[in-house]
Short mmCIF file of C-alpha atoms in Angstrom, two decimals:
data_model
loop_
_atom_site.label_atom_id
_atom_site.label_comp_id
_atom_site.label_asym_id
_atom_site.label_seq_id
_atom_site.Cartn_x
_atom_site.Cartn_y
_atom_site.Cartn_z
CA UNK A 1199 59.24 10.45 5.10
CA UNK A 1200 59.27 11.52 1.50
CA UNK A 1201 56.58 8.80 0.78
CA UNK A 1202 54.27 10.23 3.46
CA UNK A 1203 54.79 13.90 2.30
CA UNK A 1204 53.90 12.87 -1.26
CA UNK A 1205 50.81 11.08 0.05
CA UNK A 1206 49.63 14.23 1.80
CA UNK A 1207 50.23 16.40 -1.35
CA UNK A 1208 47.84 14.41 -3.41
CA UNK A 1209 45.01 16.30 -5.02
CA UNK A 1210 41.59 14.70 -5.30
CA UNK A 1211 38.73 15.35 -7.70
CA UNK A 1212 35.48 16.84 -6.59
CA UNK A 1213 33.11 14.36 -4.84
CA UNK A 1214 30.46 13.40 -7.21
CA UNK A 1215 27.60 10.92 -7.69
CA UNK A 1216 29.45 9.40 -10.63
CA UNK A 1217 31.50 6.66 -9.08
CA UNK A 1218 34.48 5.42 -11.04
CA UNK A 1219 33.52 2.07 -12.62
CA UNK A 1220 36.34 0.01 -11.16
CA UNK A 1221 35.65 1.31 -7.68
CA UNK A 1222 31.89 0.75 -8.09
CA UNK A 1223 32.66 -2.77 -9.29
CA UNK A 1224 34.81 -3.44 -6.18
CA UNK A 1225 32.21 -2.03 -3.87
CA UNK A 1226 29.44 -4.13 -5.47
CA UNK A 1227 31.62 -7.29 -5.32
CA UNK A 1228 32.43 -6.52 -1.63
CA UNK A 1229 28.71 -6.00 -0.79
CA UNK A 1230 27.70 -9.25 -2.70
CA UNK A 1231 30.23 -11.31 -0.87
CA UNK A 1232 29.41 -9.71 2.52
CA UNK A 1233 25.80 -10.59 1.82
CA UNK A 1234 26.72 -14.31 1.48
CA UNK A 1235 28.94 -13.96 4.61
CA UNK A 1236 25.96 -12.55 6.60
CA UNK A 1237 23.71 -15.50 5.45
CA UNK A 1238 26.33 -18.03 6.46
CA UNK A 1239 26.96 -16.24 9.69
CA UNK A 1240 23.29 -16.26 10.56
CA UNK A 1241 23.14 -20.03 10.09
CA UNK A 1242 26.48 -20.61 11.90
CA UNK A 1243 25.89 -18.37 15.03
CA UNK A 1244 22.24 -19.82 15.27
CA UNK A 1245 23.78 -23.31 15.14
CA UNK A 1246 26.51 -22.50 17.66
CA UNK A 1247 24.30 -20.70 20.13
CA UNK A 1248 21.45 -23.25 19.73
CA UNK A 1249 18.92 -20.52 19.00
CA UNK A 1250 18.16 -18.02 16.21
CA UNK A 1251 20.25 -14.95 16.04
CA UNK A 1252 18.57 -12.27 13.98
CA UNK A 1253 21.32 -9.46 13.93
CA UNK A 1254 23.04 -10.96 10.79
CA UNK A 1255 19.69 -10.68 8.99
CA UNK A 1256 19.36 -7.06 10.02
CA UNK A 1257 22.84 -6.29 8.75
CA UNK A 1258 22.00 -8.28 5.63
CA UNK A 1259 18.87 -6.19 4.99
CA UNK A 1260 20.83 -2.79 5.41
CA UNK A 1261 23.51 -4.16 3.11
CA UNK A 1262 21.01 -5.13 0.45
CA UNK A 1263 19.47 -1.66 0.63
CA UNK A 1264 22.93 -0.14 0.21
CA UNK A 1265 23.70 -2.45 -2.64
CA UNK A 1266 20.37 -1.51 -4.41
CA UNK A 1267 21.11 2.29 -3.87
CA UNK A 1268 24.82 2.17 -4.99
CA UNK A 1269 24.03 3.88 -8.28
CA UNK A 1270 21.80 6.50 -6.69
CA UNK A 1271 24.00 7.83 -3.85
CA UNK A 1272 27.37 9.58 -3.71
CA UNK A 1273 30.65 7.83 -3.12
CA UNK A 1274 30.99 9.31 0.33
CA UNK A 1275 27.41 8.35 1.41
CA UNK A 1276 28.14 4.80 0.06
CA UNK A 1277 31.30 4.67 2.16
CA UNK A 1278 29.42 6.01 5.22
CA UNK A 1279 26.79 3.20 4.93
CA UNK A 1280 29.61 0.68 4.59
CA UNK A 1281 31.30 2.02 7.75
CA UNK A 1282 27.99 1.80 9.67
CA UNK A 1283 27.31 -1.77 8.53
CA UNK A 1284 30.78 -3.30 9.06
CA UNK A 1285 31.59 -1.30 12.28
CA UNK A 1286 28.17 -2.20 13.62
CA UNK A 1287 28.76 -5.89 12.75
CA UNK A 1288 32.25 -5.84 14.21
CA UNK A 1289 31.15 -4.33 17.47
CA UNK A 1290 28.14 -6.66 17.87
CA UNK A 1291 30.20 -9.68 16.91
CA UNK A 1292 33.08 -8.94 19.32
CA UNK A 1293 30.82 -8.12 22.29
CA UNK A 1294 28.58 -11.12 21.66
CA UNK A 1295 31.18 -13.80 20.95
CA UNK A 1296 34.40 -12.35 22.11
CA UNK A 1297 37.70 -11.39 20.48
CA UNK A 1298 38.92 -14.90 19.60
CA UNK A 1299 36.18 -15.49 16.98
CA UNK A 1300 37.78 -12.96 14.60
CA UNK A 1301 34.83 -10.79 13.54
CA UNK A 1302 36.97 -7.69 14.18
CA UNK A 1303 39.12 -8.52 11.12
CA UNK A 1304 36.37 -7.20 8.83
CA UNK A 1305 37.55 -3.66 9.67
CA UNK A 1306 40.32 -4.30 7.12
CA UNK A 1307 37.64 -4.01 4.37
CA UNK A 1308 37.00 -0.50 5.34
CA UNK A 1309 40.68 0.54 5.28
CA UNK A 1310 40.97 -1.03 1.73
CA UNK A 1311 37.90 0.86 0.47
CA UNK A 1312 38.79 4.24 1.74
CA UNK A 1313 42.34 4.18 0.64
CA UNK A 1314 41.36 3.22 -2.87
CA UNK A 1315 38.69 5.96 -3.10
CA UNK A 1316 39.85 8.72 -5.35
CA UNK A 1317 37.46 11.33 -3.83
CA UNK A 1318 38.68 11.37 -0.33
CA UNK A 1319 41.55 13.72 0.76
CA UNK A 1320 44.70 12.17 2.34
CA UNK A 1321 43.93 13.89 5.69
CA UNK A 1322 40.53 12.28 5.82
CA UNK A 1323 41.97 8.91 5.01
CA UNK A 1324 44.49 9.22 7.87
CA UNK A 1325 41.77 10.34 10.42
CA UNK A 1326 39.64 7.49 9.08
CA UNK A 1327 42.40 5.03 9.69
CA UNK A 1328 43.13 6.22 13.16
CA UNK A 1329 39.43 5.96 14.09
CA UNK A 1330 39.25 2.34 12.90
CA UNK A 1331 42.47 1.59 14.73
CA UNK A 1332 40.99 3.09 17.93
CA UNK A 1333 37.87 1.05 17.57
CA UNK A 1334 39.83 -2.12 17.14
CA UNK A 1335 41.97 -1.39 20.18
CA UNK A 1336 38.93 -0.49 22.23
CA UNK A 1337 37.32 -3.83 21.31
CA UNK A 1338 40.46 -5.67 22.13
CA UNK A 1339 40.82 -4.17 25.48
CA UNK A 1340 37.15 -4.35 26.37
CA UNK A 1341 36.88 -8.06 25.31
CA UNK A 1342 40.01 -8.86 27.21
CA UNK A 1343 38.33 -7.63 30.46
CA UNK A 1344 34.78 -8.74 29.92
CA UNK A 1345 33.19 -12.06 29.24
CA UNK A 1346 31.32 -12.40 25.84
CA UNK A 1347 27.49 -12.42 26.05
CA UNK A 1348 27.43 -15.86 24.47
CA UNK A 1349 30.04 -18.37 25.48
CA UNK A 1350 30.74 -20.93 22.75
CA UNK A 1351 32.32 -24.38 22.85
CA UNK A 1352 35.69 -24.87 21.42
CA UNK A 1353 34.42 -26.55 18.22
CA UNK A 1354 31.95 -23.61 17.53
CA UNK A 1355 34.82 -21.14 18.19
CA UNK A 1356 37.10 -23.00 15.78
CA UNK A 1357 34.31 -23.20 13.14
CA UNK A 1358 33.47 -19.41 13.32
CA UNK A 1359 37.11 -18.36 13.37
CA UNK A 1360 37.64 -20.45 10.25
CA UNK A 1361 34.60 -19.00 8.45
CA UNK A 1362 35.61 -15.39 9.41
CA UNK A 1363 39.19 -15.84 8.24
CA UNK A 1364 38.29 -17.59 4.95
CA UNK A 1365 35.59 -15.03 4.21
CA UNK A 1366 37.84 -12.05 4.85
CA UNK A 1367 40.65 -13.38 2.78
CA UNK A 1368 38.31 -14.10 -0.18
CA UNK A 1369 36.63 -10.68 -0.04
CA UNK A 1370 39.95 -8.88 0.32
CA UNK A 1371 41.58 -10.88 -2.55
CA UNK A 1372 38.64 -10.31 -4.83
CA UNK A 1373 38.61 -6.57 -4.19
CA UNK A 1374 42.34 -6.38 -4.67
CA UNK A 1375 42.09 -8.14 -7.94
CA UNK A 1376 39.61 -5.51 -9.09
CA UNK A 1377 41.75 -2.63 -7.86
CA UNK A 1378 45.08 -3.96 -9.14
CA UNK A 1379 43.61 -4.96 -12.58
CA UNK A 1380 42.29 -1.40 -13.01
CA UNK A 1381 45.58 0.13 -11.93
CA UNK A 1382 47.55 -2.07 -14.36
CA UNK A 1383 45.02 -1.32 -17.14
CA UNK A 1384 45.29 2.34 -16.40
CA UNK A 1385 49.07 2.20 -16.44
CA UNK A 1386 49.04 0.17 -19.72
CA UNK A 1387 46.66 2.69 -21.34
CA UNK A 1388 48.82 5.52 -20.16
CA UNK A 1389 51.96 4.02 -21.57
CA UNK A 1390 50.24 3.36 -24.91
CA UNK A 1391 48.84 6.90 -24.95
CA UNK A 1392 52.37 8.26 -24.16
CA UNK A 1393 53.82 6.19 -26.98
CA UNK A 1394 51.21 7.68 -29.34
CA UNK A 1395 52.00 11.14 -28.20
CA UNK A 1396 55.72 10.44 -28.63
CA UNK A 1397 55.23 9.13 -32.08
CA UNK A 1398 52.92 12.04 -32.98
CA UNK A 1399 55.57 14.50 -31.61
CA UNK A 1400 58.26 12.91 -33.77
CA UNK A 1401 56.21 12.38 -36.96
CA UNK A 1402 55.67 14.77 -39.74
CA UNK A 1403 51.83 14.87 -40.13
CA UNK A 1404 51.89 15.35 -43.96
CA UNK A 1405 54.51 12.79 -45.08
CA UNK A 1406 54.28 10.55 -42.05
CA UNK A 1407 58.14 10.57 -41.98
CA UNK A 1408 60.12 11.22 -38.87
CA UNK A 1409 60.29 14.90 -38.23
CA UNK A 1410 63.53 16.79 -37.68
CA UNK A 1411 63.34 16.48 -33.80
CA UNK A 1412 62.85 12.78 -33.85
CA UNK A 1413 65.49 12.30 -36.60
CA UNK A 1414 68.06 14.31 -34.65
CA UNK A 1415 67.40 12.00 -31.64
CA UNK A 1416 67.90 8.91 -33.81
CA UNK A 1417 71.25 10.12 -35.15
CA UNK A 1418 72.48 11.32 -31.80
CA UNK A 1419 71.72 7.95 -30.20
CA UNK A 1420 73.57 6.12 -32.86
CA UNK A 1421 76.62 8.39 -32.57
CA UNK A 1422 76.53 8.15 -28.75
CA UNK A 1423 76.31 4.29 -28.87
CA UNK A 1424 78.74 3.77 -31.69
CA UNK A 1425 81.38 6.47 -31.34
CA UNK A 1426 83.78 4.70 -33.72
CA UNK A 1427 81.25 3.75 -36.40
CA UNK A 1428 81.27 4.91 -39.92
CA UNK A 1429 78.14 6.77 -41.03
CA UNK A 1430 77.01 9.30 -43.57
CA UNK A 1431 74.39 12.06 -43.77
CA UNK A 1432 72.74 13.54 -46.82
CA UNK A 1433 70.41 16.44 -47.50
CA UNK A 1434 68.16 16.37 -50.57
CA UNK A 1435 65.92 19.08 -51.87
CA UNK A 1436 63.30 19.15 -54.56
CA UNK A 1437 64.38 21.38 -57.50
CA UNK A 1438 62.07 24.24 -58.37
CA UNK A 1439 59.50 23.12 -55.80
CA UNK A 1440 58.12 26.64 -55.61
CA UNK A 1441 57.27 26.43 -59.31
CA UNK A 1442 55.15 23.30 -58.56
CA UNK A 1443 53.18 25.15 -55.87
CA UNK A 1444 52.76 28.19 -58.05
CA UNK A 1445 51.72 26.23 -61.15
CA UNK A 1446 49.50 23.52 -59.75
CA UNK A 1447 48.73 24.74 -56.24
CA UNK A 1448 49.83 23.86 -52.72
CA UNK A 1449 47.76 20.74 -52.62
CA UNK A 1450 49.79 19.44 -55.52
CA UNK A 1451 52.93 20.32 -53.54
CA UNK A 1452 51.61 18.32 -50.73
CA UNK A 1453 50.97 15.44 -53.06
CA UNK A 1454 54.50 15.67 -54.36
CA UNK A 1455 56.09 15.56 -50.88
CA UNK A 1456 53.90 12.53 -49.91
CA UNK A 1457 54.81 10.69 -53.12
CA UNK A 1458 58.51 11.26 -52.53
CA UNK A 1459 58.19 10.26 -48.90
CA UNK A 1460 56.52 7.00 -49.85
CA UNK A 1461 59.27 6.27 -52.43
CA UNK A 1462 62.01 6.92 -49.90
CA UNK A 1463 60.48 4.70 -47.33
CA UNK A 1464 59.88 1.91 -49.83
CA UNK A 1465 63.48 1.93 -51.01
CA UNK A 1466 65.05 2.31 -47.58
CA UNK A 1467 65.01 -1.50 -46.78
CA UNK A 1468 66.99 -0.95 -43.58
CA UNK A 1469 69.74 0.84 -45.58
CA UNK A 1470 69.04 4.31 -44.28
CA UNK A 1471 66.70 6.44 -42.15
CA UNK A 1472 64.86 9.31 -43.86
CA UNK A 1473 63.22 12.42 -42.44
CA UNK A 1474 61.38 15.44 -43.68
CA UNK A 1475 63.99 17.98 -42.64
CA UNK A 1476 61.86 21.00 -43.38
CA UNK A 1477 59.96 22.51 -46.29
CA UNK A 1478 60.84 20.42 -49.38
CA UNK A 1479 64.11 19.13 -47.80
CA UNK A 1480 64.75 15.53 -46.80
CA UNK A 1481 67.54 14.28 -44.60
CA UNK A 1482 69.09 10.75 -44.93
CA UNK A 1483 71.13 9.02 -42.36
CA UNK A 1484 73.21 5.94 -43.32
CA UNK A 1485 74.58 4.01 -40.37
CA UNK A 1486 77.68 1.83 -40.98
CA UNK A 1487 77.82 3.08 -44.57
CA UNK A 1488 80.75 4.88 -46.23
CA UNK A 1489 80.36 7.82 -48.58
CA UNK A 1490 80.77 5.78 -51.73
CA UNK A 1491 77.85 3.39 -50.83
CA UNK A 1492 75.75 6.31 -49.49
CA UNK A 1493 76.38 8.23 -52.72
CA UNK A 1494 75.30 5.22 -54.84
CA UNK A 1495 72.12 4.91 -52.89
CA UNK A 1496 71.26 8.58 -53.22
CA UNK A 1497 72.23 8.57 -56.91
CA UNK A 1498 69.82 5.67 -57.47
CA UNK A 1499 67.10 7.69 -55.78
CA UNK A 1500 67.80 10.68 -57.86
CA UNK A 1501 67.59 8.64 -61.00
CA UNK A 1502 64.35 7.07 -59.95
CA UNK A 1503 62.85 10.45 -59.07
CA UNK A 1504 63.90 11.89 -62.37
CA UNK A 1505 62.05 9.08 -64.21
CA UNK A 1506 58.87 9.45 -62.16
CA UNK A 1507 55.76 10.76 -63.84
CA UNK A 1508 53.62 12.54 -61.40
CA UNK A 1509 49.89 13.35 -62.06
CA UNK A 1510 47.64 15.51 -59.98
CA UNK A 1511 44.14 16.41 -61.04
CA UNK A 1512 44.96 15.72 -64.73
CA UNK A 1513 48.19 17.71 -64.62
CA UNK A 1514 51.29 15.57 -65.50
CA UNK A 1515 54.73 16.83 -64.43
CA UNK A 1516 58.13 15.58 -63.27
CA UNK A 1517 60.62 16.71 -60.67
CA UNK A 1518 64.23 16.28 -59.92
CA UNK A 1519 66.40 16.35 -56.69
CA UNK A 1520 69.71 17.89 -55.75
CA UNK A 1521 71.58 16.28 -52.76
CA UNK A 1522 74.69 16.74 -50.70
CA UNK A 1523 76.34 13.87 -48.86
CA UNK A 1524 78.92 14.02 -46.06
CA UNK A 1525 80.88 11.23 -44.29
CA UNK A 1526 81.79 11.01 -40.66
CA UNK A 1527 85.41 12.35 -40.39
CA UNK A 1528 85.74 11.24 -36.65
CA UNK A 1529 86.54 14.90 -35.77
CA UNK A 1530 83.39 16.92 -36.43
CA UNK A 1531 80.23 16.76 -34.44
CA UNK A 1532 77.12 15.53 -36.19
CA UNK A 1533 75.70 19.02 -36.56
CA UNK A 1534 78.73 20.20 -38.53
CA UNK A 1535 78.47 17.15 -40.73
CA UNK A 1536 74.86 17.99 -41.51
CA UNK A 1537 75.82 21.68 -42.19
CA UNK A 1538 78.52 20.39 -44.55
CA UNK A 1539 76.08 18.18 -46.44
CA UNK A 1540 73.73 21.21 -46.66
CA UNK A 1541 76.54 23.41 -48.14
CA UNK A 1542 77.18 20.70 -50.74
CA UNK A 1543 73.47 20.65 -51.55
CA UNK A 1544 73.56 24.37 -52.31
CA UNK A 1545 76.65 24.04 -54.30
CA UNK A 1546 74.75 21.44 -56.44
CA UNK A 1547 71.84 23.93 -56.73
CA UNK A 1548 74.24 26.62 -57.90
CA UNK A 1549 75.90 24.28 -60.45
CA UNK A 1550 72.73 23.39 -62.22
CA UNK A 1551 70.58 21.13 -59.92
CA UNK A 1552 69.54 17.53 -60.51
CA UNK A 1553 72.77 16.26 -59.15
CA UNK A 1554 74.57 14.91 -56.10
CA UNK A 1555 77.67 16.43 -54.52
CA UNK A 1556 79.99 14.24 -52.49
#
């Protein structure tokens, strides 16, 4: 019941002359294969009845006109022409040769087309389905009580039933390949797009590092998956960063942040994760690392930053970092450990900067 309710709640775009490419491709393929089917049917029924039967050529002519006009008419008019052709063919075929020849199975093509059409509302599709079902039932009951106009021998019946069955399966399979390929491609593109959006939502646009939101998720997932694991967190801040902005401009400040971010990423080598925590602050996460090893890594980074010679638009300058490191104590939540590392950072700032506080 839920499935049907969701089907009826579907919203559809406004009907337009611009047919979706995959749907147009499927309709064209359907028409081209039907054209071949009508030609084969003309030859076959003429052979079986021992005289020329022109109705297949009439249906073929209408179909070719529809195929020629597919880019010039709306989706709904295209569908209406298809209904007239296939329904007309089905009625003529069933009344002329009887139910056992299998011409009525072509109605399945109409069901396939309408249910894959984006521009028709669910209620219309259901009514359309019921009308086709009624037509099929009418033909069944009528042909069960009336002799066909042309009585064929058993071999001709077998031959025509085989052609109808094979033709229907080939056309349906071909159209389904087009529809399913498009749906899979759409889903693949949607997944890739969602991955890009997710990456953009969790990436700092300036430094290309993980932002605070994404970094918090990484740390929380590790803690949840490894509740007994050792880990450390560290907060590092650029000393006198405001002086860099005020002296050389904010573009130079951006350059400084980007240079540091590149250094941190280059030196990580799977030892830690790093994020732009906010402003000129960076947060480090060391999974399966104790405070001594984490402190050594941060110390090496501070030394390397201290030795760096930065140059922006002819201005040469250097910077230093102050950092605070905290270790998992197996009692405090992650947020408190980060706050503790932040307090240590400011203690280092207060005690002269360019240092690490354990």
